[in-house]
Coordinates of C-alpha atoms in Angstrom, one line a residue:
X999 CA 119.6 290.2 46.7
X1000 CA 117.3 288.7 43.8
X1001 CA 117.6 290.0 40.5
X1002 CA 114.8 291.3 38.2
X1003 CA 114.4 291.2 35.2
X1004 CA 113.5 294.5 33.0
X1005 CA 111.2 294.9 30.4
X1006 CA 110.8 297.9 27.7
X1007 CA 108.1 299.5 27.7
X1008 CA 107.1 301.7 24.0
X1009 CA 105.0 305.0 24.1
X1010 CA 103.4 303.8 21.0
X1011 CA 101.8 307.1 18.9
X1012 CA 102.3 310.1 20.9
X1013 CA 99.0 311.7 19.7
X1014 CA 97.2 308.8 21.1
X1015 CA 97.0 307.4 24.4
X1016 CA 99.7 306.0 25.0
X1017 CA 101.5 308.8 27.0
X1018 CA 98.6 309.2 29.6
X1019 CA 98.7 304.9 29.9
X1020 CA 102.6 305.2 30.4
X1021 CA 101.9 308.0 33.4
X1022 CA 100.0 305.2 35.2
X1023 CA 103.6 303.5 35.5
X1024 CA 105.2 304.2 38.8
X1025 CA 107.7 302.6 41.2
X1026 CA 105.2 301.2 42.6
X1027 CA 103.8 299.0 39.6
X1028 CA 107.4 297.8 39.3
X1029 CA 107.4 296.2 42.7
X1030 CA 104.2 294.6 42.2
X1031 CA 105.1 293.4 38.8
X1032 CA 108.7 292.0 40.2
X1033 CA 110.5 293.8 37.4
X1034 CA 112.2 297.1 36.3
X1035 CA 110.2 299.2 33.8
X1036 CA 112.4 301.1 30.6
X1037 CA 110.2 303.1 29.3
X1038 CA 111.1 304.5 25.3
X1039 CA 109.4 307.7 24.6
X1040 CA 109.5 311.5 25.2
X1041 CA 109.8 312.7 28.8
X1042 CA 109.4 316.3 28.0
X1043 CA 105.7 315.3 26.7
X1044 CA 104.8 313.5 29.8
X1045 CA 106.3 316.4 32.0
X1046 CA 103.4 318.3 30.0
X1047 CA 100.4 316.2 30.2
X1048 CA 100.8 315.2 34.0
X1049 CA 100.8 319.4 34.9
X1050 CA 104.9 318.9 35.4
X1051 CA 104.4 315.9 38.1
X1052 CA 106.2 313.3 35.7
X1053 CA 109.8 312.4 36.9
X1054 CA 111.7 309.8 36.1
X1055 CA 115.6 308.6 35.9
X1056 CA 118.0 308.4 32.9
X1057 CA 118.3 304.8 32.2
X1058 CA 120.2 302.7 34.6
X1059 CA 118.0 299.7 35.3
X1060 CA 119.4 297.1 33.4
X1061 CA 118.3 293.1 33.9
X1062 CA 120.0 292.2 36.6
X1063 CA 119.2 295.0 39.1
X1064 CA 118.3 294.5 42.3
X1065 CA 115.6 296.8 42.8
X1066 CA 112.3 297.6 40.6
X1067 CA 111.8 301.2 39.4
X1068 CA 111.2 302.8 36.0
X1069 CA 113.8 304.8 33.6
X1070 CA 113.3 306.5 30.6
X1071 CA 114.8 306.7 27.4
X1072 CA 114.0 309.2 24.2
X1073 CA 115.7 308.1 21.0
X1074 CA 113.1 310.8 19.3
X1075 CA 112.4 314.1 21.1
X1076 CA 108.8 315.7 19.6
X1077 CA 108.3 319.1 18.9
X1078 CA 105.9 320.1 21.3
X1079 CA 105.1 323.3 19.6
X1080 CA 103.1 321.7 17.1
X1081 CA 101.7 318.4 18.9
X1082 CA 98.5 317.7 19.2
X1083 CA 96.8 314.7 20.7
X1084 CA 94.3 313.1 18.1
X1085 CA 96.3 314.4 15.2
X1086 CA 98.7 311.6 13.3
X1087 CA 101.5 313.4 11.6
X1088 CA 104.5 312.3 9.8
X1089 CA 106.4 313.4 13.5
X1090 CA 104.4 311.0 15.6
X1091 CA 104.6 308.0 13.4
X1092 CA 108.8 308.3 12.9
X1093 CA 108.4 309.2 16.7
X1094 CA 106.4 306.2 17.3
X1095 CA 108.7 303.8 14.8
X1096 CA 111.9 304.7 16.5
X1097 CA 110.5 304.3 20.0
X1098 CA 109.6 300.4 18.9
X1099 CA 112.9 300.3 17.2
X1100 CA 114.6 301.0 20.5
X1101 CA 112.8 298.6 22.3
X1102 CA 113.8 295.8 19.3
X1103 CA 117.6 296.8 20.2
X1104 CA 117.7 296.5 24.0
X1105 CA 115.5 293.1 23.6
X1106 CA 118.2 291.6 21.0
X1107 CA 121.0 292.9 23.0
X1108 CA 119.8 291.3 26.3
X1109 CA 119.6 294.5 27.8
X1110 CA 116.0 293.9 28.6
X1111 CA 113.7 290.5 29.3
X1112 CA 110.8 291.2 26.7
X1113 CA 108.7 294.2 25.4
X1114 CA 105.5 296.1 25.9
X1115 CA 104.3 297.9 23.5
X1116 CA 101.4 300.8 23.4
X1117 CA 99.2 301.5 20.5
X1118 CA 100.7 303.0 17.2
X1119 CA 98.5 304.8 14.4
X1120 CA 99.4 302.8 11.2
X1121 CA 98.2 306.1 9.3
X1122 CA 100.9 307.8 10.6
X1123 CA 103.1 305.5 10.2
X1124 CA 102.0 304.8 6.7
X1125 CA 102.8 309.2 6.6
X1126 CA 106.3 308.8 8.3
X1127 CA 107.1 306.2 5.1
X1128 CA 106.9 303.3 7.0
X1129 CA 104.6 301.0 5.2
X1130 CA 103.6 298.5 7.9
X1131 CA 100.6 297.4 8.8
X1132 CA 101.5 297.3 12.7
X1133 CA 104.4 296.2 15.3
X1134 CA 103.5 292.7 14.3
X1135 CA 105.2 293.3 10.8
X1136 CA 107.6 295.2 11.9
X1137 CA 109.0 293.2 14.6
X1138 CA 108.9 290.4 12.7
X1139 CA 111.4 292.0 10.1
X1140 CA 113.4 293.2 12.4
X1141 CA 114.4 289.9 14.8
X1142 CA 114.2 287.6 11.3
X1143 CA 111.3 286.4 12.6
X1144 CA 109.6 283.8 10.0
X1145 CA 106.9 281.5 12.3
X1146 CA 104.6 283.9 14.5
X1147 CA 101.4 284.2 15.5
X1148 CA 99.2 286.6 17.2
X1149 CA 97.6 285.7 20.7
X1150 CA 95.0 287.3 22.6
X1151 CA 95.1 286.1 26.7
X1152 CA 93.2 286.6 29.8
X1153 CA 93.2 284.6 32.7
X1154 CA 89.7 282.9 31.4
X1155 CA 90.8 282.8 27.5
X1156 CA 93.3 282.5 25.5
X1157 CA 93.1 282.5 21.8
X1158 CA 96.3 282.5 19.1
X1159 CA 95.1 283.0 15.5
X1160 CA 96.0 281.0 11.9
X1161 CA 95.3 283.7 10.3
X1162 CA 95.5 288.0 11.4
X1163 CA 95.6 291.4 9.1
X1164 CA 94.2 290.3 6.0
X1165 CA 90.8 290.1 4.2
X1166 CA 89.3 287.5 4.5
X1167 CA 90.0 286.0 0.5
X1168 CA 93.7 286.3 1.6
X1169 CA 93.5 284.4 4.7
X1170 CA 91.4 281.7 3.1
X1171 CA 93.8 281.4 1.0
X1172 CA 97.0 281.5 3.5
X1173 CA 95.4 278.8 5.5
X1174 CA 97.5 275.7 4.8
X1175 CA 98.1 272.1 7.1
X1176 CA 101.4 273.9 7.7
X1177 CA 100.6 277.2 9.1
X1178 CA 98.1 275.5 11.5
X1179 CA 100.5 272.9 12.9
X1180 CA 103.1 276.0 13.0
X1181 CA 100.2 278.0 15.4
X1182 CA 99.2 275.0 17.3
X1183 CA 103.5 274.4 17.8
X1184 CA 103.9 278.6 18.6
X1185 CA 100.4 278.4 21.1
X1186 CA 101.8 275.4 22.9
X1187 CA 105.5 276.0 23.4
X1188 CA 103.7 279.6 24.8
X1189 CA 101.2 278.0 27.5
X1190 CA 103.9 275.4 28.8
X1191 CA 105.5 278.7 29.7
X1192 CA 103.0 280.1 31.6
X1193 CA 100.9 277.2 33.2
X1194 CA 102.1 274.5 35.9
X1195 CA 100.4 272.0 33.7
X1196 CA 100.0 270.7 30.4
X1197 CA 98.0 272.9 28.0
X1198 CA 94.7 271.8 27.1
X1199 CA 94.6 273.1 23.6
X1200 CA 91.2 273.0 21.2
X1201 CA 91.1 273.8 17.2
X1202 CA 88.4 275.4 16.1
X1203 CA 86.9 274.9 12.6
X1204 CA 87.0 277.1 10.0
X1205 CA 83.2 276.7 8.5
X1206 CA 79.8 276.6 10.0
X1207 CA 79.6 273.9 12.6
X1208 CA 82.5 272.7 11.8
X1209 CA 81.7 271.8 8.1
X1210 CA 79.1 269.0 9.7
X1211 CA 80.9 266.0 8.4
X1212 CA 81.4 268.0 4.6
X1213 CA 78.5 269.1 4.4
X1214 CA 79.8 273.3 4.7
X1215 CA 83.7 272.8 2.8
X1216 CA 86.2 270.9 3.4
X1217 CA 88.9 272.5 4.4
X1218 CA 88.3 270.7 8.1
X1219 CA 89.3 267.4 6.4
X1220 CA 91.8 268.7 3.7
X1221 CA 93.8 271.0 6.2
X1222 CA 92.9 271.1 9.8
X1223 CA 92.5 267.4 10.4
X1224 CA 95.9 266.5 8.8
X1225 CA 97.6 269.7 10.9
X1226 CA 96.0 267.8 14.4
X1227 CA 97.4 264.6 13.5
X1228 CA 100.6 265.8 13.3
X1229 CA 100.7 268.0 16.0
X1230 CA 99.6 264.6 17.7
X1231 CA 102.7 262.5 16.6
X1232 CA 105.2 265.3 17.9
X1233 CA 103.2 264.6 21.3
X1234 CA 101.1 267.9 21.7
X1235 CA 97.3 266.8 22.5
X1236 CA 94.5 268.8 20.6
X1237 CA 91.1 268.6 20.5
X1238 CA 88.7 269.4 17.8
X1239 CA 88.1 270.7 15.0
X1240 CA 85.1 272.2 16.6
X1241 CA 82.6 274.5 15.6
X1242 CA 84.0 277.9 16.1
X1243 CA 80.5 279.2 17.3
X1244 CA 81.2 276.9 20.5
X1245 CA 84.5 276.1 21.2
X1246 CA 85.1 279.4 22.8
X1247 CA 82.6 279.3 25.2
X1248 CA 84.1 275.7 26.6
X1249 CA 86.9 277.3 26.8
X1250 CA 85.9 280.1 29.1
X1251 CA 83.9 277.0 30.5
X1252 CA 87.2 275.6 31.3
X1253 CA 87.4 272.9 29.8
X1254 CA 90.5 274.1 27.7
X1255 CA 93.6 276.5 28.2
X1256 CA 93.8 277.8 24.8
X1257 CA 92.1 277.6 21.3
X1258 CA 93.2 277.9 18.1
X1259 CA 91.1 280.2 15.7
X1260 CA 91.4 280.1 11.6
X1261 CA 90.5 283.5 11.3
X1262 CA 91.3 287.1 12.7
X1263 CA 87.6 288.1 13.7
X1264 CA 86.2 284.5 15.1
X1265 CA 88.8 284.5 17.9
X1266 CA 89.0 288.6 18.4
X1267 CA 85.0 288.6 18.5
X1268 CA 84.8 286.3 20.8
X1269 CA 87.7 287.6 23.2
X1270 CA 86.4 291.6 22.8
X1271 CA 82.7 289.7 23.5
X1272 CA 83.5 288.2 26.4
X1273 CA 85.7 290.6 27.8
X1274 CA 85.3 293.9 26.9
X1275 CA 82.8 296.7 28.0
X1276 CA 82.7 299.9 25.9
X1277 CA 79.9 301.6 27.3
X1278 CA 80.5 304.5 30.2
X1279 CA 82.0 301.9 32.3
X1280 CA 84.7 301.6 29.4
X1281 CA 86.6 297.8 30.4
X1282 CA 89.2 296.1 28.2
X1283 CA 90.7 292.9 29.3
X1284 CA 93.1 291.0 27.9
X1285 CA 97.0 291.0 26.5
X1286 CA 97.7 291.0 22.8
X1287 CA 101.1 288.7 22.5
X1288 CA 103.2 287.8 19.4
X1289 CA 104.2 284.4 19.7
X1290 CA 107.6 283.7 17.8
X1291 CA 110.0 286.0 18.7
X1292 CA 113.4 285.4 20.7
X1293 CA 111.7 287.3 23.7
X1294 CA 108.2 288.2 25.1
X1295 CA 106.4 291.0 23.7
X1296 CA 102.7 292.3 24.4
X1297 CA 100.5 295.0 24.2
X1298 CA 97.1 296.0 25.1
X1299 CA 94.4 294.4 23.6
X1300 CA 92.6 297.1 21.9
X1301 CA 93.5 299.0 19.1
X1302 CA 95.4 302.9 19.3
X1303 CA 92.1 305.8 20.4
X1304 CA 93.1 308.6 19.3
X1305 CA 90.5 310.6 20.8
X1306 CA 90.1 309.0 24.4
X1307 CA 92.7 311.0 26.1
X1308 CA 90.7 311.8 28.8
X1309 CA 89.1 308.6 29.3
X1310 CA 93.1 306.8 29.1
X1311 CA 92.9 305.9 32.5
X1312 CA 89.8 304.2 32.7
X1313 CA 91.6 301.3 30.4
X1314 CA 92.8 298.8 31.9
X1315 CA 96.8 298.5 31.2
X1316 CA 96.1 294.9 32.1
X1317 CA 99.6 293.7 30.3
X1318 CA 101.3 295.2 33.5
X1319 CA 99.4 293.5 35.9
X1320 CA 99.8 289.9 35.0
X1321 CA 101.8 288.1 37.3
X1322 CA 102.5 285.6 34.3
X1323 CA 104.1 287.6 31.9
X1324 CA 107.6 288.0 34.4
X1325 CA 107.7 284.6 34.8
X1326 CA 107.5 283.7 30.9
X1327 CA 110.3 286.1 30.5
X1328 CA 112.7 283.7 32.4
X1329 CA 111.9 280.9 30.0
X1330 CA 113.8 280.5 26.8
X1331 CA 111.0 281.0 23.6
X1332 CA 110.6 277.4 22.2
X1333 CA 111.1 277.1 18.6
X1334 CA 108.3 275.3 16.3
X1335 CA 109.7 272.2 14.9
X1336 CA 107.7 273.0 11.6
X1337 CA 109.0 276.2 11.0
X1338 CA 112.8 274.9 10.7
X1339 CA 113.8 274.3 7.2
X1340 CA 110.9 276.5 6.2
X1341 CA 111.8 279.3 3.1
X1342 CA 111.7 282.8 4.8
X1343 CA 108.4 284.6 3.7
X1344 CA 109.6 287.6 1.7
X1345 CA 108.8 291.2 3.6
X1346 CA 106.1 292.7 1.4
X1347 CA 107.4 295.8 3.5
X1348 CA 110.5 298.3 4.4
X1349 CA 112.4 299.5 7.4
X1350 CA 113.1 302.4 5.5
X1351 CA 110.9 305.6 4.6
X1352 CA 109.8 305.7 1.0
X1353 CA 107.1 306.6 -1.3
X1354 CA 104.0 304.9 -0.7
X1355 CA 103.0 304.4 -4.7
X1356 CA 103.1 300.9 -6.4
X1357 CA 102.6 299.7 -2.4
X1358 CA 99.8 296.9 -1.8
X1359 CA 99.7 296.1 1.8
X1360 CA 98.1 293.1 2.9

């Protein structure tokens, strides 16, 4: 019989929504996704919020299994006495923390083909004492991860970002010929994983059309230009810099696969443009992936409501539904060749709860 793979799959904060997202898993899902489903979080909460109807095994599916189900896990039983949904407390964000740590340890072991993660509250994580700005960090620090990038995909776009969680002065000022030709590296060894055919990759500029030739900075010609050219001699074909007012729409055109953004809010205002609906017929669309790590992980593409419980199953988990994401699993995670030899960027941030004074978090 063929073998699946599994994938973790973290309940994120448990005052938010991701408990009622993780009741729209079901055996079902699993055979249409080709792969087992671990889920990490608090069965005794989900027993509560689905009226008694959740049930699920002790874990058992490891990668390798023959047949697709779900299994649970709780490294962090709540206190259900005092939970309440909308309300981040010191409980939820340790809760939240160890779930995600979980999830690291099964992905490192091999116990599991890649991670999903649901939305955390960084505010109660920041209360727990773990000073993070999000899974991205934390991830990072735990696999040793140095070169990664965050990505935003649909089937019509696909957008990995220079540049994420910092103002903008910071991220002007971490954009370097290195860090792009890292991205452009991490976005390509990404998409030759999950298309049948070379990526067609654009680079979008930083200032207004592009800088026009000099005319709006120069940061086009001093950094992104030089980047291009060597992602060109290590034989990955780019396109641009083009105006980042433009590019994005030739992508969803389709005249390229994925596009390179500078900065945290040209690609993510583009993607939640284009893609998104937040009116009463609320829409997301879209995976959130971290590109870098020793295995897949994604998330959902919108950040962690705290008070849309009862509207949780009108988003669209669309992580679980792509057909791509199983398939990148079985693929080894390619390696930039500019991050080897690289100095390992110093953790402005600890595993371990502390005191939050004397903390600047970027």
């Amino acid at each position: 019989m063929k073998a699946h793979p599994t994938l973790a799959v973290t309940m994120g904060d448990p005052a938010g929504v991701g408990p009622e997202l993780l009741l729209e898993l079901s055996d079902n899902l699993a055979q249409r996704l080709g792969c087992n489903l671990r889920v990490i979080g608090d069965p005794a909460l989900l027993r509560v919020i689905s009226s008694g109807r959740f049930s699920a095994p002790a874990p058992g599916l490891e990668s390798g299994s023959a047949r697709c189900g779900v299994s649970i896990e709780c490294p962090h039983a709540l206190n259900l006495t005092t939970h309440a949904f909308g309300r981040p407390t010191p409980e939820t964000g340790k809760a939240a923390y160890a779930y995600l740590e979980r999830a690291i340890e099964l992905a490192r072991r091999g116990d599991v083909a890649g991670i999903v993660t649901l939305p955390l509250s960084k505010e109660a994580l920041h209360m727990a004492g773990y000073l993070y700005p999000g899974h991205t960090e934390i991830l990072a620090e735990k696999t040793g991860t140095t070169a990664f990038a965050l990505m935003l995909y649909s089937e019509r776009l696909r957008i990995v970002h220079a540049t994420a969680h910092l103002s903008v002065r910071q991220a002007l000022a971490s954009l370097t010929e290195e860090r792009v030709l890292e991205v452009i590296e991490l976005g390509h060894g990404m998409m030759k994983r999950l298309l049948d055919y070379p990526p067609r990759i654009a680079v979008a500029g930083l200032n207004p059309h592009a800088s026009e030739e000099g005319l709006f900075g120069d940061e086009e010609a001093r950094i992104i230009r030089p980047a291009m050219d060597a992602a060109i001699r290590r034989g990955i074909p780019v396109e641009g810099p083009y105006p980042p007012d433009t590019v994005f729409a030739m992508a969803m055109g389709g005249r390229f696969d994925l596009v390179v953004a500078m900065l945290h809010d040209h690609g993510h205002v583009a993607f939640k443009t284009a893609l998104f609906r937040l009116g009463d017929k609320r829409r997301t669309q879209g995976v959130n992936v971290m590109l870098g790590l020793p295995f897949v992980r994604t998330s959902v593409d919108h950040g962690r409501p705290m008070t849309l419980r009862a509207k949780a199953r009108r988003i669209q988990a669309a992580f679980l539904t792509r057909s791509s994401w199983p398939r990148a699993c079985a693929v080894p995670p390619t390696i930039p060749e500019s991050s080897s030899g690289r100095k390992k960027r110093r953790s402005e941030f600890s595993s371990r709860p502390q005191e939050k004074k004397n903390r600047v978090l970027e």
